Short mmCIF file of C-alpha atoms and ligand atoms in Angstrom, two decimals:
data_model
loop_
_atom_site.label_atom_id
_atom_site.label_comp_id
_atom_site.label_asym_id
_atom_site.label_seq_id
_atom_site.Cartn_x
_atom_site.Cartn_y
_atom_site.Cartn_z
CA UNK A 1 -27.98 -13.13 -62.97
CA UNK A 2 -29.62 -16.13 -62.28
CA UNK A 3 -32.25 -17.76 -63.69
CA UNK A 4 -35.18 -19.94 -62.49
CA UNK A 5 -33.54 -23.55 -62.50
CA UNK A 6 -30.43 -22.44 -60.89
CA UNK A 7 -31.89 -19.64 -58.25
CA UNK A 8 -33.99 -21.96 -57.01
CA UNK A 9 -31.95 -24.92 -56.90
CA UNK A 10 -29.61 -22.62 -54.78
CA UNK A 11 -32.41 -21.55 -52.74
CA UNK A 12 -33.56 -24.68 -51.49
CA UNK A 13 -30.35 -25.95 -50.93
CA UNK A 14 -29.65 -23.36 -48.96
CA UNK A 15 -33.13 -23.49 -47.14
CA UNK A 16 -32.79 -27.37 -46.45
CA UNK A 17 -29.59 -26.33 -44.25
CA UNK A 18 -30.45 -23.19 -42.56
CA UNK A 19 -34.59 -22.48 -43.16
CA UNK A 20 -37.32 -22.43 -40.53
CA UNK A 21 -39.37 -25.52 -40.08
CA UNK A 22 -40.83 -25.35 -36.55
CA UNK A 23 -42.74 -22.18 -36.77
CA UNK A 24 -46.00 -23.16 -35.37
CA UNK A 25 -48.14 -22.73 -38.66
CA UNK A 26 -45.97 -25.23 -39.90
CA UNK A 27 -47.38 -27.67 -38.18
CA UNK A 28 -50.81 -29.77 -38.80
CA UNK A 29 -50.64 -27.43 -42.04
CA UNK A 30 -53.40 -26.80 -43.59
CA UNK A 31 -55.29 -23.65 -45.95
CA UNK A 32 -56.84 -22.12 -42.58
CA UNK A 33 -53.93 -21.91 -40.67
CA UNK A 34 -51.72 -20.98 -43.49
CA UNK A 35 -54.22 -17.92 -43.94
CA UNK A 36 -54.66 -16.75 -40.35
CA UNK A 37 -50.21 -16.72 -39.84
CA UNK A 38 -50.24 -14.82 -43.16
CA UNK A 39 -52.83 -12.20 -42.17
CA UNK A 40 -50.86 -12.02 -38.91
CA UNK A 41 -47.38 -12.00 -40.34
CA UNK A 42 -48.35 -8.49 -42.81
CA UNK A 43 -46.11 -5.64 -41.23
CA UNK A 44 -45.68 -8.02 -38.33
CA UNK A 45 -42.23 -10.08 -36.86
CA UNK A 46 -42.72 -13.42 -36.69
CA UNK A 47 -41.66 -13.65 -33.38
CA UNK A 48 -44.71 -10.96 -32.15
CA UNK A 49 -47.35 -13.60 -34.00
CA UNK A 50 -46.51 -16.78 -32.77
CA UNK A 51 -48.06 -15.72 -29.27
CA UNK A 52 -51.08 -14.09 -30.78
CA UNK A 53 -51.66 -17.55 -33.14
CA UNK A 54 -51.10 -19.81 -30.75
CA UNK A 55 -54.43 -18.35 -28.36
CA UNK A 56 -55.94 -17.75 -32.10
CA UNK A 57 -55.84 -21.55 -33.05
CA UNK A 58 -56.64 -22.55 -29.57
CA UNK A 59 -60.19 -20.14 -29.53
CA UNK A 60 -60.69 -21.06 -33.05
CA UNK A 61 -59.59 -24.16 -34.74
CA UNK A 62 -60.91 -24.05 -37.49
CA UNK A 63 -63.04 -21.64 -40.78
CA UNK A 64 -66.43 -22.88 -39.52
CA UNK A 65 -65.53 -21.86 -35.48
CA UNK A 66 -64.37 -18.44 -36.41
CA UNK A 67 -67.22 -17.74 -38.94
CA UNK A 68 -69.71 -18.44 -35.77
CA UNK A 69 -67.69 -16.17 -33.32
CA UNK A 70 -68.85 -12.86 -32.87
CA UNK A 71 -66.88 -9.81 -34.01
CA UNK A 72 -65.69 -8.66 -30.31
CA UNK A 73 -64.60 -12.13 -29.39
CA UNK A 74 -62.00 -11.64 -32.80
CA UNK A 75 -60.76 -8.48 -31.82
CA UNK A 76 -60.41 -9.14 -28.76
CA UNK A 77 -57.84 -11.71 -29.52
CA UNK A 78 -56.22 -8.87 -31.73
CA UNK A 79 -56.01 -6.58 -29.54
CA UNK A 80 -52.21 -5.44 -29.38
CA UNK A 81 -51.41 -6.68 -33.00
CA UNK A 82 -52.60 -3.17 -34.38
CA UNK A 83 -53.80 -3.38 -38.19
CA UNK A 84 -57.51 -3.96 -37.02
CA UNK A 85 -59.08 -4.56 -40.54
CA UNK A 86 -57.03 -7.81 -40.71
CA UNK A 87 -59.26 -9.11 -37.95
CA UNK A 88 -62.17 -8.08 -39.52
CA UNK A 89 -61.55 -9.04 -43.02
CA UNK A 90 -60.40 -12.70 -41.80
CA UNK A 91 -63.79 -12.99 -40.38
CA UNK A 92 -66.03 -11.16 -42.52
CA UNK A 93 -63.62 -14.10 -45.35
CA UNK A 94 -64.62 -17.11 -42.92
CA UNK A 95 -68.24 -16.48 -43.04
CA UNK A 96 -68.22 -16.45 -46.86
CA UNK A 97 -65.71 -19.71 -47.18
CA UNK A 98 -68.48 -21.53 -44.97
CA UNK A 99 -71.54 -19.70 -47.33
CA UNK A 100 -69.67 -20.24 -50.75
CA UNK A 101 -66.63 -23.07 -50.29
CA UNK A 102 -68.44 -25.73 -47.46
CA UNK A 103 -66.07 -24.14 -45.03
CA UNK A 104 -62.90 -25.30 -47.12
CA UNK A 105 -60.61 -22.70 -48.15
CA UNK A 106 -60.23 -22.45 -51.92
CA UNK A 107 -56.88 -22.99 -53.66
CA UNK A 108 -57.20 -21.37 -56.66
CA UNK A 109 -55.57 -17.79 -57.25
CA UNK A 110 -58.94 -16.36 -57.90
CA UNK A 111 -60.86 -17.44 -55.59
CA UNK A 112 -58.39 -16.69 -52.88
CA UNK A 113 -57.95 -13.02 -53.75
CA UNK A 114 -62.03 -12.44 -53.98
CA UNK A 115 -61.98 -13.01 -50.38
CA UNK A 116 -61.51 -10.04 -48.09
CA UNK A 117 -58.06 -9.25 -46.95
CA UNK A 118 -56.04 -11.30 -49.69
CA UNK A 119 -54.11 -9.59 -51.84
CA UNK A 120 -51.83 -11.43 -54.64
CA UNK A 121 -49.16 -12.21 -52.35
CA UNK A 122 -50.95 -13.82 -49.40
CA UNK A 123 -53.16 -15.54 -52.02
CA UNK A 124 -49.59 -17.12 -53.47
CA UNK A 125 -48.38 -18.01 -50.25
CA UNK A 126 -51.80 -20.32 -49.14
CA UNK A 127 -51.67 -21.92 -52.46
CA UNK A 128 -47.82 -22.62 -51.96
CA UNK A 129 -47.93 -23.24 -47.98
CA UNK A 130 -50.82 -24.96 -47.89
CA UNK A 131 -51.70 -26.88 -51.26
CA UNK A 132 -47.77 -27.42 -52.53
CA UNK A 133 -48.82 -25.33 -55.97
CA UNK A 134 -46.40 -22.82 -57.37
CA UNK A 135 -47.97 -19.43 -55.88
CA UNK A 136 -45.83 -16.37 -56.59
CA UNK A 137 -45.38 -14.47 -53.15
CA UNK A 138 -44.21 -10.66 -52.97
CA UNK A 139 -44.00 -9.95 -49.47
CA UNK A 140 -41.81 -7.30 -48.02
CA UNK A 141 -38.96 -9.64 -47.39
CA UNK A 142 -39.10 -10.80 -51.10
CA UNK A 143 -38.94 -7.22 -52.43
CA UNK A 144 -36.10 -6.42 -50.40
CA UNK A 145 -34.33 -9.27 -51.46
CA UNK A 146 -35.22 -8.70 -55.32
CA UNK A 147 -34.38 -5.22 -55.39
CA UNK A 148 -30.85 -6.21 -53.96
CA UNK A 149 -30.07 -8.97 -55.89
CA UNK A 150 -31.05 -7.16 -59.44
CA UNK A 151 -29.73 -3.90 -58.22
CA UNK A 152 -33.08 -2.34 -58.61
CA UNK A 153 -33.49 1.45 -57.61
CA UNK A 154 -36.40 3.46 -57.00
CA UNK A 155 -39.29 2.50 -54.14
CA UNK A 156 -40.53 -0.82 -54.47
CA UNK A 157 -44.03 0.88 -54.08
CA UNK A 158 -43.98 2.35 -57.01
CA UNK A 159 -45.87 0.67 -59.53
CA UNK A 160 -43.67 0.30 -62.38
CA UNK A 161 -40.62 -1.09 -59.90
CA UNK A 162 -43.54 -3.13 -58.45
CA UNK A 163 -44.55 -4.29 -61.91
CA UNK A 164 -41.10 -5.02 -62.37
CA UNK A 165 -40.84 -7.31 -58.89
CA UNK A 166 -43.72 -9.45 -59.81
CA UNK A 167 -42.46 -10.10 -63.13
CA UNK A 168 -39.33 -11.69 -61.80
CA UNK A 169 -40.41 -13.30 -59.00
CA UNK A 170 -43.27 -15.02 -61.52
CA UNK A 171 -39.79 -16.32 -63.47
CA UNK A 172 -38.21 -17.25 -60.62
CA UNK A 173 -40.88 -19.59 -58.99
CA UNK A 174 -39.97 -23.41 -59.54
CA UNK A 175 -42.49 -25.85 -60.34
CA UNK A 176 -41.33 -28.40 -57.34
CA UNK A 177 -41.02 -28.14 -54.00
CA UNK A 178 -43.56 -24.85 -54.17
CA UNK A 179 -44.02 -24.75 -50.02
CA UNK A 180 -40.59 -25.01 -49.33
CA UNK A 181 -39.50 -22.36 -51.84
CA UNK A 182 -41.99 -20.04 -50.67
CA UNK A 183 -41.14 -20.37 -47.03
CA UNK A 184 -37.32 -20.81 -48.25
CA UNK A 185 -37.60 -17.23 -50.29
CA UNK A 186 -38.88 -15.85 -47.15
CA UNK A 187 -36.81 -16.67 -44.85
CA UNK A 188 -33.75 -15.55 -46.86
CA UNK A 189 -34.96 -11.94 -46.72
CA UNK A 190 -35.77 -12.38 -43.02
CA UNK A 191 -32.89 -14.01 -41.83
CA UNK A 192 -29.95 -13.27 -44.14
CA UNK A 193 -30.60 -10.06 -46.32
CA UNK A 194 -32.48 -8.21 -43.30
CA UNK A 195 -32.88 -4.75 -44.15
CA UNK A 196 -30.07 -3.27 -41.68
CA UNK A 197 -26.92 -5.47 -41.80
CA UNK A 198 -27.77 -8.07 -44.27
CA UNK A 199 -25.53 -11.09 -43.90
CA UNK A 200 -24.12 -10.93 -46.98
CA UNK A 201 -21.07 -13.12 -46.21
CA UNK A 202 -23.39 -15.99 -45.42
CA UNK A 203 -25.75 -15.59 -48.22
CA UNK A 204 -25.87 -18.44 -50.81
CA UNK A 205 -26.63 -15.53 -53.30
CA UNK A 206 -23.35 -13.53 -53.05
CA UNK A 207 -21.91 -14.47 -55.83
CA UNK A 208 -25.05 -13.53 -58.57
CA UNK A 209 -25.78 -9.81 -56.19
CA UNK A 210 -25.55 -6.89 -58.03
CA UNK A 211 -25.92 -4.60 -54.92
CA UNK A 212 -23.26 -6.37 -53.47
CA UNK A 213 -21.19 -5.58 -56.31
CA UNK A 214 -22.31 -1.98 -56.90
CA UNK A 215 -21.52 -1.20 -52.99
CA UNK A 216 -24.93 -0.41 -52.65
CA UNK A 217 -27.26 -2.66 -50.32
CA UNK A 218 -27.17 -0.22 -47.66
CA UNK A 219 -29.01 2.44 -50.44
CA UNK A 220 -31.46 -0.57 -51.69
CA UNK A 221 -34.19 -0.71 -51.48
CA UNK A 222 -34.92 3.25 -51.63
CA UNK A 223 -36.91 4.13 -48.76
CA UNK A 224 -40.28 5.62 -49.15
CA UNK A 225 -40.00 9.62 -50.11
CA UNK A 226 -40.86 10.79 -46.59
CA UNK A 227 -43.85 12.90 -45.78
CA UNK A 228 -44.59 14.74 -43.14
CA UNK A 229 -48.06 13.73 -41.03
CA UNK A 230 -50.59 16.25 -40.48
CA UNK A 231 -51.28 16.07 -36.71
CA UNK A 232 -54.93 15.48 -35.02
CA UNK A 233 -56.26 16.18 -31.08
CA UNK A 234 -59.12 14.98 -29.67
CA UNK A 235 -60.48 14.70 -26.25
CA UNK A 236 -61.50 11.51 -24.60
CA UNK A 237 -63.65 11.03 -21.35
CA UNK A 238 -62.98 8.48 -18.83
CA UNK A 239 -66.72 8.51 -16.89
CA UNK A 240 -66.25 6.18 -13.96
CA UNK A 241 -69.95 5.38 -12.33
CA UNK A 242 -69.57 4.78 -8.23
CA UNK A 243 -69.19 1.21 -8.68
CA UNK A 244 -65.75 2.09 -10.46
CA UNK A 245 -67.72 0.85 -14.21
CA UNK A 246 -66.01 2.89 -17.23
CA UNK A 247 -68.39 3.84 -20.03
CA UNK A 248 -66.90 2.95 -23.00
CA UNK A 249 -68.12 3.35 -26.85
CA UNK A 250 -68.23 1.04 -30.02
CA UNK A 251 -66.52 2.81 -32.62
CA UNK A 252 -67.92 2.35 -36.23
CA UNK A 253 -67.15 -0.65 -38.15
CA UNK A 254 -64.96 1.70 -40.81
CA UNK A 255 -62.18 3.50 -39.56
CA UNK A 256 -59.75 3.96 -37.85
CA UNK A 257 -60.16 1.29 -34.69
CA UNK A 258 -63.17 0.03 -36.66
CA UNK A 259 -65.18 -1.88 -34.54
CA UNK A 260 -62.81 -1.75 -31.66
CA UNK A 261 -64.20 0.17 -28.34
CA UNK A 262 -62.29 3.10 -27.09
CA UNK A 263 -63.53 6.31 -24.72
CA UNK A 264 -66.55 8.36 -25.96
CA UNK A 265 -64.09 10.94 -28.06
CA UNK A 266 -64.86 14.60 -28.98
CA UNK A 267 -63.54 17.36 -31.26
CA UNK A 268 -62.40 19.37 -27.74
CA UNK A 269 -62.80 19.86 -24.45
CA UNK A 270 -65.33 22.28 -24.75
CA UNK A 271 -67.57 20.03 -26.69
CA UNK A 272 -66.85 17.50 -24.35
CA UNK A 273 -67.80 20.16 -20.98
CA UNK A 274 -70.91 20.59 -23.23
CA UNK A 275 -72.02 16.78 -23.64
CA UNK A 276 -71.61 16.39 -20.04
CA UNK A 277 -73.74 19.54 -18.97
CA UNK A 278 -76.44 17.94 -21.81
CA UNK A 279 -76.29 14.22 -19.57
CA UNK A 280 -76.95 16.75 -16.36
CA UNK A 281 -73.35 15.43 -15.24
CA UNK A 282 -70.61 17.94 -13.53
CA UNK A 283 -67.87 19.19 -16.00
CA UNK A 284 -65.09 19.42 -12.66
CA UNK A 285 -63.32 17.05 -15.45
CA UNK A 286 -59.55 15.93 -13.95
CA UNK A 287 -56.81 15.99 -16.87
CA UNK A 288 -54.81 13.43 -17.67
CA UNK A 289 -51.51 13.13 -19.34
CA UNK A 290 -51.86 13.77 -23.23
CA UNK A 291 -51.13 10.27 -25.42
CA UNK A 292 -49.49 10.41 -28.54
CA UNK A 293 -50.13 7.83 -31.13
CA UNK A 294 -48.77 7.47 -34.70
CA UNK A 295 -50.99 6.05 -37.58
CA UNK A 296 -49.27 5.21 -41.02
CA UNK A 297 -51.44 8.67 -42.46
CA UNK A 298 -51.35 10.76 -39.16
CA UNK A 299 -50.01 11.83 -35.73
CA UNK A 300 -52.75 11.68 -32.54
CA UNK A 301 -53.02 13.39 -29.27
CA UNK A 302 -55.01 11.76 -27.68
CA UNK A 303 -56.33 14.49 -24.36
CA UNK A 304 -58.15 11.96 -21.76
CA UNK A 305 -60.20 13.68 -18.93
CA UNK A 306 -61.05 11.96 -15.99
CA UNK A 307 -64.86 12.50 -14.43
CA UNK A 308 -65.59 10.16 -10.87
CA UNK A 309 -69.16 10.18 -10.53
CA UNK A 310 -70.90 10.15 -6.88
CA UNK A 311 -73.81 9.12 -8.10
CA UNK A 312 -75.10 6.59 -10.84
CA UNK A 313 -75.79 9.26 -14.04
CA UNK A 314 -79.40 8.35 -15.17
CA UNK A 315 -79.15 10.40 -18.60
CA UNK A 316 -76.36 8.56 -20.09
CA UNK A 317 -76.91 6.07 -22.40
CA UNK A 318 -76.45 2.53 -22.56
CA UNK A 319 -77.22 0.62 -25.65
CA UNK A 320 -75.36 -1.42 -28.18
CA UNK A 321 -72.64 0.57 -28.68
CA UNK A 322 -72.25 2.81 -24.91
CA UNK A 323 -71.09 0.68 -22.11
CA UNK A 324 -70.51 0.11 -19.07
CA UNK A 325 -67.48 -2.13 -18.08
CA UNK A 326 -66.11 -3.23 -15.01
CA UNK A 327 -62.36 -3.81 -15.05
CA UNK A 328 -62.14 -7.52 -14.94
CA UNK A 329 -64.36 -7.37 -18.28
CA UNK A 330 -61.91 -5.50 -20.55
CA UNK A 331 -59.96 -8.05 -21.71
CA UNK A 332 -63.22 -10.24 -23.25
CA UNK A 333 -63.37 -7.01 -25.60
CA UNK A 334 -61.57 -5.41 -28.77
CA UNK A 335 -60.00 -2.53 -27.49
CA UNK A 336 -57.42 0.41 -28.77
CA UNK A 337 -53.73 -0.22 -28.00
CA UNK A 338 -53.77 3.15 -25.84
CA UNK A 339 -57.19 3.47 -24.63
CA UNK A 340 -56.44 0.16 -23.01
CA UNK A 341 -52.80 1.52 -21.62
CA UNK A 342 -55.11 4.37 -20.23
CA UNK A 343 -57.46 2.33 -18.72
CA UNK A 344 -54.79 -0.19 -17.26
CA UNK A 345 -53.27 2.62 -15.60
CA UNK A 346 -56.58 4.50 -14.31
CA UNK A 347 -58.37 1.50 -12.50
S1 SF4 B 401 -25.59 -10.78 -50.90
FE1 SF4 B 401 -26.34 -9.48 -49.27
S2 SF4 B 401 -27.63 -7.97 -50.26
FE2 SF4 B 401 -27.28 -9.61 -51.74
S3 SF4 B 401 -29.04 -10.94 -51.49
FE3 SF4 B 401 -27.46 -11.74 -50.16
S4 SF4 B 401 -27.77 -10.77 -48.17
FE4 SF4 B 401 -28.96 -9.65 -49.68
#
């Protein structure tokens, strides 16, 4: 097995060759823009952020103009990327680096990972991407290519295999050179040992790979023990006023969608018929087809029922977090992935 000196040594030659230098956080580098592609990049493709960073950077270039946006105006930008509390945590993070670090981003360990939405690995990565200091990163990618190259068994999310992972990868971090061997380490497990048909015959790391010599990448990592998701329904209404408006609904800050607006949802459509006859509205509700949505903890049916009213409804409410949007406003607002299919195909 290799150690330190010589794994890295063979990393970066390999990375000076065949790694990735034009992705666009790459360029004008600096701790902000390190942070916002590593928030992005967590259970995200690289090629599915560049898009969403590239309108990020351009609506807010720097810590001190996203600490002044407002909430909406973030999510908004997010919508589609899925993983809401990201946006919110990188916000919630730029208003305290303007109140506590004069709008720089720290580059210490600690500080980094007392800031919302950093964990130890995205904390390593800023201090290596951005300040050149030797930050340990654990990112999927890394674990996967760990767990192969020491032949480790058992789910990396464990926490005595993840114990385990950090410990070597803390070894294995050079001294020099941190940026590139952070990106370099990365882009191994991207490009080469992906997790369905690594490219072992390319890999600079053949030679030292236990799985590869046990026959058993295919089997490592071990795969999360599968459980089955319990399975919710609920009942949305789309209420369309005469002038074609949709009501829509803030949904609380903590949560699933947190923040985000979505359809005025209910336990079933009885309780919805009943809300309506409350508001003095008509219950002839139309139904639409059912959505399903999968969350990492549960399944969703989503039931939407369609109400066209003649006339304007003067019991329902509108106040901070009821609604009503016309059309050409919904993409100025954080809105669920399906709720915005839904509305998309129901204007
Ligand atoms: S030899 Fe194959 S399994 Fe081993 S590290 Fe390289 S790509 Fe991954």
């Amino acid at each position: 097995m290799l150690t330190q000196a010589p794994f890295a040594q063979q990393l970066l030659h390999w990375f000076d060759d065949h790694g990735r230098y034009h992705l666009p956080w790459q360029q004008s580098r600096n701790g902000y823009r390190v942070w916002v592609s590593e928030i992005m990049l967590q259970q995200t493709q690289v090629a599915t952020v560049i898009p969403y960073f590239e309108r990020f950077m351009q609506r807010f270039p720097s810590v001190e103009a996203l600490a002044q946006a407002e909430q909406d105006d973030v999510l908004s930008l997010w919508t589609g990327l899925g993983y809401y509390s990201r946006a919110r945590n990188l916000h919630a993070s730029a208003i305290s680096i303007c109140e506590q670090h004069q709008g720089q981003m720290p580059s210490d360990l600690g500080s980094l990972i007392a800031l919302k939405g950093i964990g130890r690995s995205t904390a390593g990565a800023i201090m290596s991407q951005a300040f050149d200091q030797p930050g340990v990163i654990l990112d999927g990618n890394v674990k996967r290519l760990l767990t192969r190259l020491h032949g480790i068994e058992g789910w990396p999310g464990l926490s005595h295999i993840e114990k385990q992972l950090w410990q070597l990868a803390t070894e294995l971090t050079p001294t020099q050179r941190n940026a590139d061997y952070s990106q370099a380490i990365m882009d191994l497990g991207a490009t080469v040992c992906k997790p369905k048909q690594p490219l072992c015959v390319t890999c600079p790391m053949q030679s030292t790979c236990q799985a590869l010599a046990n026959d058993t990448v295919a089997q490592i990592p071990t795969p999360k023990p599968k459980k089955v998701l319990p399975q919710k329904t609920v009942s949305v209404l789309l209420l369309k006023n005469p002038q074609g408006q949709i009501q829509l609904q803030q949904r609380p800050a903590k949560g699933i969608w947190g923040g985000l607006w979505s359809l005025p949802e209910y336990a079933h459509l009885t309780a919805l018929h009943a809300h309506l006859a409350l508001s003095g509205l008509p219950i002839n509700t139309q139904a639409l087809p059912t959505i399903k949505h999968v969350f990492s903890h549960y399944k969703l049916s989503i039931e939407p029922h369609l109400l066209q009213l003649k006339q304007q409804p003067t019991k329902v409410a509108e106040n901070d977090q009821n609604r009503w949007y016309d059309a050409a406003q919904l993409h100025t607002i954080g809105l669920a992935t399906p709720i915005k299919k839904l509305l998309e195909n129901n204007q």
